[in-house]
mmCIF file of N, CA and C and ligand atoms in Angstrom:
data_model
loop_
_atom_site.group_PDB
_atom_site.id
_atom_site.type_symbol
_atom_site.label_atom_id
_atom_site.label_comp_id
_atom_site.label_asym_id
_atom_site.label_seq_id
_atom_site.Cartn_x
_atom_site.Cartn_y
_atom_site.Cartn_z
ATOM 1 N N MET H 35 6.694 -18.344 -4.767
ATOM 2 C CA MET H 35 7.134 -17.547 -5.932
ATOM 3 C C MET H 35 8.615 -17.177 -5.777
ATOM 4 N N GLU H 36 9.284 -17.098 -6.887
ATOM 5 C CA GLU H 36 10.715 -16.789 -6.879
ATOM 6 C C GLU H 36 10.984 -15.440 -6.193
ATOM 7 N N GLN H 37 12.051 -15.394 -5.383
ATOM 8 C CA GLN H 37 12.317 -14.201 -4.575
ATOM 9 C C GLN H 37 12.510 -12.928 -5.409
ATOM 10 N N ASN H 38 13.230 -13.069 -6.547
ATOM 11 C CA ASN H 38 13.454 -11.891 -7.409
ATOM 12 C C ASN H 38 12.154 -11.332 -7.940
ATOM 13 N N ARG H 39 11.246 -12.266 -8.263
ATOM 14 C CA ARG H 39 9.933 -11.870 -8.790
ATOM 15 C C ARG H 39 9.152 -11.106 -7.710
ATOM 16 N N ILE H 40 9.203 -11.613 -6.482
ATOM 17 C CA ILE H 40 8.522 -10.933 -5.376
ATOM 18 C C ILE H 40 9.102 -9.539 -5.193
ATOM 19 N N SER H 41 10.419 -9.429 -5.199
ATOM 20 C CA SER H 41 11.071 -8.132 -5.017
ATOM 21 C C SER H 41 10.636 -7.147 -6.094
ATOM 22 N N GLU H 42 10.533 -7.636 -7.329
ATOM 23 C CA GLU H 42 10.141 -6.732 -8.418
ATOM 24 C C GLU H 42 8.691 -6.285 -8.245
ATOM 25 N N ILE H 43 7.821 -7.194 -7.850
ATOM 26 C CA ILE H 43 6.416 -6.830 -7.597
ATOM 27 C C ILE H 43 6.350 -5.785 -6.486
ATOM 28 N N TYR H 44 7.134 -5.981 -5.446
ATOM 29 C CA TYR H 44 7.118 -5.040 -4.326
ATOM 30 C C TYR H 44 7.651 -3.669 -4.750
ATOM 31 N N LYS H 45 8.669 -3.675 -5.594
ATOM 32 C CA LYS H 45 9.214 -2.396 -6.088
ATOM 33 C C LYS H 45 8.171 -1.656 -6.926
ATOM 34 N N GLU H 46 7.472 -2.412 -7.753
ATOM 35 C CA GLU H 46 6.441 -1.782 -8.595
ATOM 36 C C GLU H 46 5.282 -1.269 -7.753
ATOM 37 N N LEU H 47 4.945 -2.006 -6.698
ATOM 38 C CA LEU H 47 3.873 -1.563 -5.811
ATOM 39 C C LEU H 47 4.304 -0.287 -5.073
ATOM 40 N N TYR H 48 5.573 -0.284 -4.654
ATOM 41 C CA TYR H 48 6.117 0.911 -3.989
ATOM 42 C C TYR H 48 6.097 2.114 -4.940
ATOM 43 N N ASP H 49 6.418 1.876 -6.212
ATOM 44 C CA ASP H 49 6.385 2.963 -7.203
ATOM 45 C C ASP H 49 4.976 3.562 -7.295
ATOM 46 N N GLN H 50 3.979 2.708 -7.233
ATOM 47 C CA GLN H 50 2.598 3.208 -7.297
ATOM 48 C C GLN H 50 2.245 4.007 -6.047
ATOM 49 N N ALA H 51 2.753 3.567 -4.909
ATOM 50 C CA ALA H 51 2.523 4.318 -3.667
ATOM 51 C C ALA H 51 3.198 5.691 -3.761
ATOM 52 N N ALA H 52 4.413 5.707 -4.293
ATOM 53 C CA ALA H 52 5.166 6.964 -4.426
ATOM 54 C C ALA H 52 4.467 7.923 -5.393
ATOM 55 N N ALA H 53 3.906 7.370 -6.465
ATOM 56 C CA ALA H 53 3.190 8.218 -7.432
ATOM 57 C C ALA H 53 1.912 8.771 -6.801
ATOM 58 N N ALA H 54 1.203 7.920 -6.056
ATOM 59 C CA ALA H 54 -0.039 8.356 -5.403
ATOM 60 C C ALA H 54 0.236 9.475 -4.400
ATOM 61 N N LYS H 55 1.379 9.386 -3.739
ATOM 62 C CA LYS H 55 1.756 10.370 -2.717
ATOM 63 C C LYS H 55 1.617 11.811 -3.216
ATOM 64 N N GLU H 56 1.810 11.993 -4.514
ATOM 65 C CA GLU H 56 1.723 13.346 -5.082
ATOM 66 C C GLU H 56 0.330 13.946 -4.906
ATOM 67 N N ASN H 57 -0.667 13.091 -4.687
ATOM 68 C CA ASN H 57 -2.041 13.585 -4.485
ATOM 69 C C ASN H 57 -2.398 13.764 -3.019
ATOM 70 N N ALA H 58 -1.442 13.544 -2.133
ATOM 71 C CA ALA H 58 -1.739 13.688 -0.697
ATOM 72 C C ALA H 58 -2.245 15.102 -0.402
ATOM 73 N N TYR H 59 -3.188 15.159 0.513
ATOM 74 C CA TYR H 59 -3.689 16.466 0.964
ATOM 75 C C TYR H 59 -3.217 16.615 2.408
ATOM 76 N N ALA H 60 -2.103 17.302 2.583
ATOM 77 C CA ALA H 60 -1.482 17.392 3.907
ATOM 78 C C ALA H 60 -1.005 18.815 4.205
ATOM 79 N N PRO H 61 -1.934 19.798 4.183
ATOM 80 C CA PRO H 61 -1.519 21.180 4.395
ATOM 81 C C PRO H 61 -1.126 21.488 5.843
ATOM 82 N N TYR H 62 -1.501 20.616 6.783
ATOM 83 C CA TYR H 62 -1.223 20.902 8.200
ATOM 84 C C TYR H 62 0.100 20.287 8.648
ATOM 85 N N SER H 63 0.316 19.025 8.316
ATOM 86 C CA SER H 63 1.566 18.376 8.724
ATOM 87 C C SER H 63 2.654 18.541 7.660
ATOM 88 N N ASN H 64 2.247 18.790 6.420
ATOM 89 C CA ASN H 64 3.179 18.789 5.280
ATOM 90 C C ASN H 64 3.936 17.462 5.172
ATOM 91 N N PHE H 65 3.317 16.396 5.637
ATOM 92 C CA PHE H 65 3.892 15.042 5.560
ATOM 93 C C PHE H 65 3.009 14.242 4.614
ATOM 94 N N GLN H 66 3.507 14.048 3.395
ATOM 95 C CA GLN H 66 2.700 13.390 2.364
ATOM 96 C C GLN H 66 2.934 11.875 2.397
ATOM 97 N N VAL H 67 1.839 11.146 2.327
ATOM 98 C CA VAL H 67 1.930 9.680 2.340
ATOM 99 C C VAL H 67 1.103 9.104 1.193
ATOM 100 N N GLY H 68 1.650 8.092 0.543
ATOM 101 C CA GLY H 68 0.919 7.355 -0.485
ATOM 102 C C GLY H 68 0.975 5.871 -0.157
ATOM 103 N N ALA H 69 -0.109 5.168 -0.454
ATOM 104 C CA ALA H 69 -0.155 3.726 -0.213
ATOM 105 C C ALA H 69 -0.672 3.041 -1.465
ATOM 106 N N ALA H 70 -0.239 1.799 -1.668
ATOM 107 C CA ALA H 70 -0.753 0.977 -2.772
ATOM 108 C C ALA H 70 -1.015 -0.417 -2.220
ATOM 109 N N LEU H 71 -2.268 -0.822 -2.314
ATOM 110 C CA LEU H 71 -2.727 -2.084 -1.730
ATOM 111 C C LEU H 71 -3.003 -3.075 -2.858
ATOM 112 N N LEU H 72 -2.255 -4.180 -2.842
ATOM 113 C CA LEU H 72 -2.410 -5.201 -3.876
ATOM 114 C C LEU H 72 -3.413 -6.256 -3.410
ATOM 115 N N ALA H 73 -4.487 -6.403 -4.161
ATOM 116 C CA ALA H 73 -5.512 -7.395 -3.831
ATOM 117 C C ALA H 73 -5.124 -8.754 -4.408
ATOM 118 N N LYS H 74 -5.682 -9.804 -3.818
ATOM 119 C CA LYS H 74 -5.350 -11.160 -4.282
ATOM 120 C C LYS H 74 -5.808 -11.404 -5.706
ATOM 121 N N ASP H 75 -6.795 -10.628 -6.171
ATOM 122 C CA ASP H 75 -7.249 -10.783 -7.563
ATOM 123 C C ASP H 75 -6.417 -9.949 -8.539
ATOM 124 N N GLY H 76 -5.374 -9.293 -8.022
ATOM 125 C CA GLY H 76 -4.460 -8.540 -8.882
ATOM 126 C C GLY H 76 -4.738 -7.054 -8.975
ATOM 127 N N ARG H 77 -5.899 -6.642 -8.482
ATOM 128 C CA ARG H 77 -6.198 -5.213 -8.540
ATOM 129 C C ARG H 77 -5.325 -4.449 -7.536
ATOM 130 N N ILE H 78 -5.037 -3.206 -7.854
ATOM 131 C CA ILE H 78 -4.256 -2.354 -6.962
ATOM 132 C C ILE H 78 -5.080 -1.120 -6.627
ATOM 133 N N PHE H 79 -5.188 -0.837 -5.337
ATOM 134 C CA PHE H 79 -5.915 0.342 -4.878
ATOM 135 C C PHE H 79 -4.913 1.276 -4.210
ATOM 136 N N THR H 80 -4.863 2.504 -4.690
ATOM 137 C CA THR H 80 -3.949 3.463 -4.079
ATOM 138 C C THR H 80 -4.725 4.362 -3.116
ATOM 139 N N GLY H 81 -3.976 5.026 -2.238
ATOM 140 C CA GLY H 81 -4.596 5.957 -1.301
ATOM 141 C C GLY H 81 -3.594 6.981 -0.830
ATOM 142 N N VAL H 82 -4.099 8.080 -0.340
ATOM 143 C CA VAL H 82 -3.238 9.134 0.214
ATOM 144 C C VAL H 82 -3.811 9.593 1.551
ATOM 145 N N ASN H 83 -2.991 10.284 2.328
ATOM 146 C CA ASN H 83 -3.548 10.884 3.542
ATOM 147 C C ASN H 83 -4.335 12.133 3.154
ATOM 148 N N VAL H 84 -5.472 12.272 3.788
ATOM 149 C CA VAL H 84 -6.348 13.426 3.545
ATOM 150 C C VAL H 84 -6.594 14.082 4.893
ATOM 151 N N GLU H 85 -5.943 15.210 5.092
ATOM 152 C CA GLU H 85 -6.031 15.892 6.385
ATOM 153 C C GLU H 85 -7.261 16.790 6.452
ATOM 154 N N ASN H 86 -7.549 17.245 7.676
ATOM 155 C CA ASN H 86 -8.720 18.085 7.897
ATOM 156 C C ASN H 86 -8.383 19.127 8.952
ATOM 157 N N GLY H 87 -8.990 20.297 8.810
ATOM 158 C CA GLY H 87 -8.781 21.377 9.776
ATOM 159 C C GLY H 87 -9.209 20.974 11.180
ATOM 160 N N SER H 88 -10.122 20.033 11.283
ATOM 161 C CA SER H 88 -10.416 19.381 12.559
ATOM 162 C C SER H 88 -9.516 18.148 12.574
ATOM 163 N N TYR H 89 -8.316 18.292 13.138
ATOM 164 C CA TYR H 89 -7.218 17.348 12.887
ATOM 165 C C TYR H 89 -7.597 15.873 13.031
ATOM 166 N N GLY H 90 -8.440 15.576 14.027
ATOM 167 C CA GLY H 90 -8.799 14.177 14.295
ATOM 168 C C GLY H 90 -9.579 13.532 13.161
ATOM 169 N N ALA H 91 -10.095 14.341 12.252
ATOM 170 C CA ALA H 91 -10.869 13.805 11.119
ATOM 171 C C ALA H 91 -9.955 13.339 9.982
ATOM 172 N N THR H 92 -8.670 13.539 10.145
ATOM 173 C CA THR H 92 -7.697 13.114 9.115
ATOM 174 C C THR H 92 -7.743 11.606 8.897
ATOM 175 N N ILE H 93 -7.583 11.199 7.639
ATOM 176 C CA ILE H 93 -7.473 9.752 7.346
ATOM 177 C C ILE H 93 -6.114 9.488 6.720
ATOM 178 N N CYS H 94 -5.492 8.399 7.151
ATOM 179 C CA CYS H 94 -4.175 8.024 6.633
ATOM 180 C C CYS H 94 -4.292 7.397 5.240
ATOM 181 N N ALA H 95 -3.175 7.382 4.541
ATOM 182 C CA ALA H 95 -3.110 6.816 3.187
ATOM 183 C C ALA H 95 -3.512 5.343 3.164
ATOM 184 N N GLU H 96 -3.065 4.592 4.165
ATOM 185 C CA GLU H 96 -3.335 3.147 4.191
ATOM 186 C C GLU H 96 -4.832 2.874 4.315
ATOM 187 N N ARG H 97 -5.489 3.622 5.189
ATOM 188 C CA ARG H 97 -6.925 3.400 5.350
ATOM 189 C C ARG H 97 -7.691 3.889 4.120
ATOM 190 N N THR H 98 -7.229 4.976 3.513
ATOM 191 C CA THR H 98 -7.883 5.429 2.267
ATOM 192 C C THR H 98 -7.857 4.319 1.234
ATOM 193 N N ALA H 99 -6.703 3.693 1.049
ATOM 194 C CA ALA H 99 -6.574 2.608 0.054
ATOM 195 C C ALA H 99 -7.493 1.445 0.415
ATOM 196 N N CYS H 100 -7.521 1.091 1.689
ATOM 197 C CA CYS H 100 -8.330 -0.039 2.137
ATOM 198 C C CYS H 100 -9.827 0.253 1.964
ATOM 199 N N VAL H 101 -10.225 1.452 2.301
ATOM 200 C CA VAL H 101 -11.639 1.840 2.160
ATOM 201 C C VAL H 101 -12.045 1.847 0.681
ATOM 202 N N LYS H 102 -11.148 2.317 -0.170
ATOM 203 C CA LYS H 102 -11.439 2.291 -1.611
ATOM 204 C C LYS H 102 -11.644 0.853 -2.084
ATOM 205 N N ALA H 103 -10.783 -0.046 -1.627
ATOM 206 C CA ALA H 103 -10.869 -1.447 -2.058
ATOM 207 C C ALA H 103 -12.165 -2.090 -1.587
ATOM 208 N N VAL H 104 -12.445 -1.949 -0.308
ATOM 209 C CA VAL H 104 -13.638 -2.608 0.242
ATOM 210 C C VAL H 104 -14.895 -2.054 -0.421
ATOM 211 N N SER H 105 -14.898 -0.774 -0.682
ATOM 212 C CA SER H 105 -16.088 -0.181 -1.311
ATOM 213 C C SER H 105 -16.228 -0.579 -2.773
ATOM 214 N N GLU H 106 -15.156 -1.178 -3.330
ATOM 215 C CA GLU H 106 -15.240 -1.730 -4.690
ATOM 216 C C GLU H 106 -15.446 -3.244 -4.646
ATOM 217 N N GLY H 107 -15.747 -3.772 -3.456
ATOM 218 C CA GLY H 107 -16.075 -5.190 -3.324
ATOM 219 C C GLY H 107 -14.879 -6.098 -3.117
ATOM 220 N N CYS H 108 -13.732 -5.523 -2.790
ATOM 221 C CA CYS H 108 -12.490 -6.282 -2.667
ATOM 222 C C CYS H 108 -12.052 -6.337 -1.199
ATOM 223 N N LYS H 109 -11.871 -7.558 -0.659
ATOM 224 C CA LYS H 109 -11.542 -7.685 0.765
ATOM 225 C C LYS H 109 -10.380 -8.630 1.047
ATOM 226 N N GLU H 110 -9.716 -9.106 0.005
ATOM 227 C CA GLU H 110 -8.594 -10.031 0.220
ATOM 228 C C GLU H 110 -7.332 -9.418 -0.369
ATOM 229 N N PHE H 111 -6.333 -9.260 0.500
ATOM 230 C CA PHE H 111 -5.142 -8.521 0.094
ATOM 231 C C PHE H 111 -3.874 -9.332 0.336
ATOM 232 N N SER H 112 -2.853 -9.072 -0.487
ATOM 233 C CA SER H 112 -1.588 -9.774 -0.290
ATOM 234 C C SER H 112 -0.445 -8.846 0.105
ATOM 235 N N ALA H 113 -0.485 -7.587 -0.332
ATOM 236 C CA ALA H 113 0.637 -6.701 -0.007
ATOM 237 C C ALA H 113 0.195 -5.237 0.020
ATOM 238 N N LEU H 114 0.908 -4.475 0.811
ATOM 239 C CA LEU H 114 0.638 -3.032 0.940
ATOM 240 C C LEU H 114 1.973 -2.300 0.933
ATOM 241 N N ALA H 115 2.140 -1.368 0.004
ATOM 242 C CA ALA H 115 3.363 -0.562 -0.024
ATOM 243 C C ALA H 115 3.047 0.863 0.430
ATOM 244 N N ILE H 116 3.989 1.448 1.145
ATOM 245 C CA ILE H 116 3.810 2.805 1.678
ATOM 246 C C ILE H 116 5.033 3.641 1.325
ATOM 247 N N ALA H 117 4.766 4.839 0.800
ATOM 248 C CA ALA H 117 5.845 5.797 0.506
ATOM 249 C C ALA H 117 5.471 7.118 1.162
ATOM 250 N N SER H 118 6.449 7.803 1.706
ATOM 251 C CA SER H 118 6.139 9.086 2.349
ATOM 252 C C SER H 118 7.199 10.122 1.999
ATOM 253 N N SER H 119 6.844 11.373 2.240
ATOM 254 C CA SER H 119 7.796 12.453 1.995
ATOM 255 C C SER H 119 8.958 12.382 2.982
ATOM 256 N N GLY H 120 8.803 11.576 4.038
ATOM 257 C CA GLY H 120 9.874 11.412 5.020
ATOM 258 C C GLY H 120 10.619 10.103 4.854
ATOM 259 N N GLY H 121 10.413 9.429 3.725
ATOM 260 C CA GLY H 121 11.089 8.149 3.502
ATOM 261 C C GLY H 121 10.314 6.997 4.111
ATOM 262 N N GLU H 122 11.053 6.092 4.757
ATOM 263 C CA GLU H 122 10.408 4.898 5.331
ATOM 264 C C GLU H 122 9.293 5.289 6.294
ATOM 265 N N ALA H 123 8.125 4.658 6.132
ATOM 266 C CA ALA H 123 6.994 4.985 7.004
ATOM 267 C C ALA H 123 6.138 3.743 7.221
ATOM 268 N N TRP H 124 6.102 3.269 8.443
ATOM 269 C CA TRP H 124 5.284 2.104 8.789
ATOM 270 C C TRP H 124 3.897 2.578 9.190
ATOM 271 N N PRO H 125 2.876 1.742 9.021
ATOM 272 C CA PRO H 125 1.504 2.174 9.339
ATOM 273 C C PRO H 125 1.341 2.515 10.821
ATOM 274 N N CYS H 126 0.516 3.512 11.089
ATOM 275 C CA CYS H 126 0.216 3.880 12.475
ATOM 276 C C CYS H 126 -0.620 2.774 13.123
ATOM 277 N N GLY H 127 -0.806 2.883 14.414
ATOM 278 C CA GLY H 127 -1.530 1.856 15.157
ATOM 279 C C GLY H 127 -2.962 1.673 14.681
ATOM 280 N N ILE H 128 -3.636 2.762 14.406
ATOM 281 C CA ILE H 128 -5.031 2.651 13.941
ATOM 282 C C ILE H 128 -5.067 1.901 12.612
ATOM 283 N N CYS H 129 -4.167 2.239 11.704
ATOM 284 C CA CYS H 129 -4.145 1.568 10.394
ATOM 285 C C CYS H 129 -3.809 0.088 10.541
ATOM 286 N N ARG H 130 -2.908 -0.250 11.452
ATOM 287 C CA ARG H 130 -2.575 -1.667 11.655
ATOM 288 C C ARG H 130 -3.825 -2.436 12.059
ATOM 289 N N GLN H 131 -4.581 -1.891 13.006
ATOM 290 C CA GLN H 131 -5.799 -2.555 13.449
ATOM 291 C C GLN H 131 -6.837 -2.593 12.324
ATOM 292 N N PHE H 132 -6.945 -1.500 11.604
ATOM 293 C CA PHE H 132 -7.931 -1.398 10.510
ATOM 294 C C PHE H 132 -7.653 -2.464 9.442
ATOM 295 N N LEU H 133 -6.385 -2.581 9.067
ATOM 296 C CA LEU H 133 -5.998 -3.554 8.037
ATOM 297 C C LEU H 133 -6.130 -4.981 8.533
ATOM 298 N N TYR H 134 -5.877 -5.186 9.819
ATOM 299 C CA TYR H 134 -5.919 -6.534 10.410
ATOM 300 C C TYR H 134 -7.302 -7.159 10.265
ATOM 301 N N GLU H 135 -8.309 -6.321 10.194
ATOM 302 C CA GLU H 135 -9.682 -6.799 9.975
ATOM 303 C C GLU H 135 -9.766 -7.728 8.760
ATOM 304 N N PHE H 136 -8.901 -7.489 7.799
ATOM 305 C CA PHE H 136 -8.951 -8.241 6.536
ATOM 306 C C PHE H 136 -7.836 -9.284 6.446
ATOM 307 N N GLY H 137 -7.128 -9.493 7.550
ATOM 308 C CA GLY H 137 -6.136 -10.563 7.614
ATOM 309 C C GLY H 137 -4.739 -10.098 7.984
ATOM 310 N N GLY H 138 -4.114 -10.862 8.868
ATOM 311 C CA GLY H 138 -2.766 -10.507 9.328
ATOM 312 C C GLY H 138 -1.678 -10.954 8.366
ATOM 313 N N ASP H 139 -2.055 -11.799 7.413
ATOM 314 C CA ASP H 139 -1.065 -12.333 6.474
ATOM 315 C C ASP H 139 -0.892 -11.374 5.296
ATOM 316 N N LEU H 140 -0.511 -10.176 5.612
ATOM 317 C CA LEU H 140 -0.353 -9.112 4.609
ATOM 318 C C LEU H 140 1.104 -8.658 4.653
ATOM 319 N N ALA H 141 1.748 -8.611 3.501
ATOM 320 C CA ALA H 141 3.127 -8.109 3.454
ATOM 321 C C ALA H 141 3.088 -6.582 3.415
ATOM 322 N N VAL H 142 3.724 -5.961 4.375
ATOM 323 C CA VAL H 142 3.765 -4.499 4.429
ATOM 324 C C VAL H 142 5.170 -4.055 4.029
ATOM 325 N N ILE H 143 5.216 -3.172 3.044
ATOM 326 C CA ILE H 143 6.482 -2.791 2.410
ATOM 327 C C ILE H 143 6.682 -1.289 2.516
ATOM 328 N N THR H 144 7.852 -0.885 2.964
ATOM 329 C CA THR H 144 8.191 0.538 2.931
ATOM 330 C C THR H 144 9.721 0.666 2.913
ATOM 331 N N GLY H 145 10.207 1.855 2.725
ATOM 332 C CA GLY H 145 11.651 2.030 2.701
ATOM 333 C C GLY H 145 12.034 3.449 2.334
ATOM 334 N N GLU H 146 13.311 3.706 2.371
ATOM 335 C CA GLU H 146 13.812 5.036 2.017
ATOM 336 C C GLU H 146 13.580 5.321 0.534
ATOM 337 N N ASP H 147 13.685 4.272 -0.276
ATOM 338 C CA ASP H 147 13.421 4.374 -1.718
ATOM 339 C C ASP H 147 13.229 2.965 -2.247
ATOM 340 N N ARG H 148 12.947 2.835 -3.538
ATOM 341 C CA ARG H 148 12.596 1.519 -4.118
ATOM 342 C C ARG H 148 13.737 0.503 -4.053
ATOM 343 N N GLU H 149 14.952 0.977 -3.875
ATOM 344 C CA GLU H 149 16.097 0.061 -3.776
ATOM 345 C C GLU H 149 16.406 -0.342 -2.342
ATOM 346 N N HIS H 150 15.695 0.242 -1.399
ATOM 347 C CA HIS H 150 15.959 -0.062 0.015
ATOM 348 C C HIS H 150 14.648 -0.361 0.729
ATOM 349 N N LEU H 151 13.931 -1.346 0.202
ATOM 350 C CA LEU H 151 12.641 -1.685 0.795
ATOM 351 C C LEU H 151 12.815 -2.673 1.942
ATOM 352 N N ARG H 152 11.932 -2.540 2.909
ATOM 353 C CA ARG H 152 11.866 -3.503 4.003
ATOM 354 C C ARG H 152 10.456 -4.083 4.012
ATOM 355 N N VAL H 153 10.350 -5.330 4.381
ATOM 356 C CA VAL H 153 9.062 -6.020 4.368
ATOM 357 C C VAL H 153 8.828 -6.701 5.705
ATOM 358 N N LEU H 154 7.685 -6.441 6.286
ATOM 359 C CA LEU H 154 7.255 -7.131 7.509
ATOM 360 C C LEU H 154 5.794 -7.518 7.316
ATOM 361 N N SER H 155 5.392 -8.615 7.918
ATOM 362 C CA SER H 155 3.978 -8.977 7.805
ATOM 363 C C SER H 155 3.178 -8.156 8.815
ATOM 364 N N LEU H 156 1.887 -8.034 8.535
ATOM 365 C CA LEU H 156 1.028 -7.313 9.482
ATOM 366 C C LEU H 156 0.998 -8.058 10.819
ATOM 367 N N ASN H 157 1.081 -9.385 10.769
ATOM 368 C CA ASN H 157 1.130 -10.157 12.023
ATOM 369 C C ASN H 157 2.352 -9.781 12.856
ATOM 370 N N GLU H 158 3.449 -9.459 12.189
ATOM 371 C CA GLU H 158 4.646 -9.025 12.927
ATOM 372 C C GLU H 158 4.461 -7.617 13.469
ATOM 373 N N LEU H 159 3.765 -6.778 12.695
ATOM 374 C CA LEU H 159 3.584 -5.380 13.116
ATOM 375 C C LEU H 159 2.532 -5.227 14.208
ATOM 376 N N LEU H 160 1.630 -6.214 14.292
ATOM 377 C CA LEU H 160 0.555 -6.122 15.280
ATOM 378 C C LEU H 160 0.343 -7.485 15.947
ATOM 379 N N PRO H 161 1.304 -7.886 16.797
ATOM 380 C CA PRO H 161 1.183 -9.198 17.436
ATOM 381 C C PRO H 161 0.015 -9.236 18.421
ATOM 382 N N GLU H 162 -0.557 -10.398 18.582
ATOM 383 C CA GLU H 162 -1.676 -10.600 19.524
ATOM 384 C C GLU H 162 -2.773 -9.578 19.263
ATOM 385 N N ALA H 163 -3.105 -9.389 18.011
ATOM 386 C CA ALA H 163 -4.066 -8.361 17.639
ATOM 387 C C ALA H 163 -5.472 -8.658 18.150
ATOM 388 N N PHE H 164 -6.215 -7.626 18.334
ATOM 389 C CA PHE H 164 -7.607 -7.766 18.740
ATOM 390 C C PHE H 164 -8.457 -8.222 17.569
ATOM 391 N N ARG H 165 -9.292 -9.214 17.815
ATOM 392 C CA ARG H 165 -10.303 -9.600 16.828
ATOM 393 C C ARG H 165 -11.590 -9.895 17.562
ATOM 394 N N LEU H 166 -12.684 -9.341 17.110
ATOM 395 C CA LEU H 166 -13.960 -9.520 17.808
ATOM 396 C C LEU H 166 -14.447 -10.954 17.693
HETATM 397 N N1 THU T 287 -0.070 9.289 8.101
HETATM 398 C C1 THU T 287 -0.401 8.353 7.155
HETATM 399 O O1 THU T 287 -1.016 8.671 6.131
HETATM 400 N N2 THU T 287 -0.031 7.074 7.386
HETATM 401 C C2 THU T 287 0.645 6.639 8.485
HETATM 402 O O2 THU T 287 0.867 5.462 8.653
HETATM 403 C C3 THU T 287 1.106 7.609 9.472
HETATM 404 C C4 THU T 287 0.628 8.983 9.311
HETATM 405 C C5 THU T 287 -0.437 10.682 7.852
HETATM 406 C C6 THU T 287 -1.478 11.226 8.780
HETATM 407 C C7 THU T 287 -1.174 12.707 8.740
HETATM 408 O O3 THU T 287 -1.839 13.280 7.616
HETATM 409 C C8 THU T 287 0.318 12.776 8.486
HETATM 410 O O4 THU T 287 0.693 11.494 8.013
HETATM 411 C C9 THU T 287 1.132 13.117 9.716
HETATM 412 O O5 THU T 287 0.797 12.317 10.778
#
């Protein structure tokens, strides 16, 4: 696909992540995260971090989006955009492993804002990943 077209799709996906971020539930860290996961069939699943007073029960935005997708019968993804209240935010280690379950050939997009996006594949973010 033409590079400009890809960039525009990624910007729009990032916009959806940024909009979702407004629903983040982060009263403990005050660090809001939004994610938008683009499925190969064109559907987009958004997610936010949902914190818990028992801190370890917190779920990240990326996993929320992925869990929403899988529970709607969707398991093939092409891109994931992440926006946070702190600007550029790459997925944590748990999320990298969680997403890898559904394929390492996933474009992961984040940046300071929609005009300064960076893209790395999940395979780059999690080399030599564990697979059962
Ligand atoms: N968080 C995410 O939602 N995604 C990440 O990739 C990193 C961290 C959330 C978890 C917690 O609610 C807050 O950010 C601070 O760690």
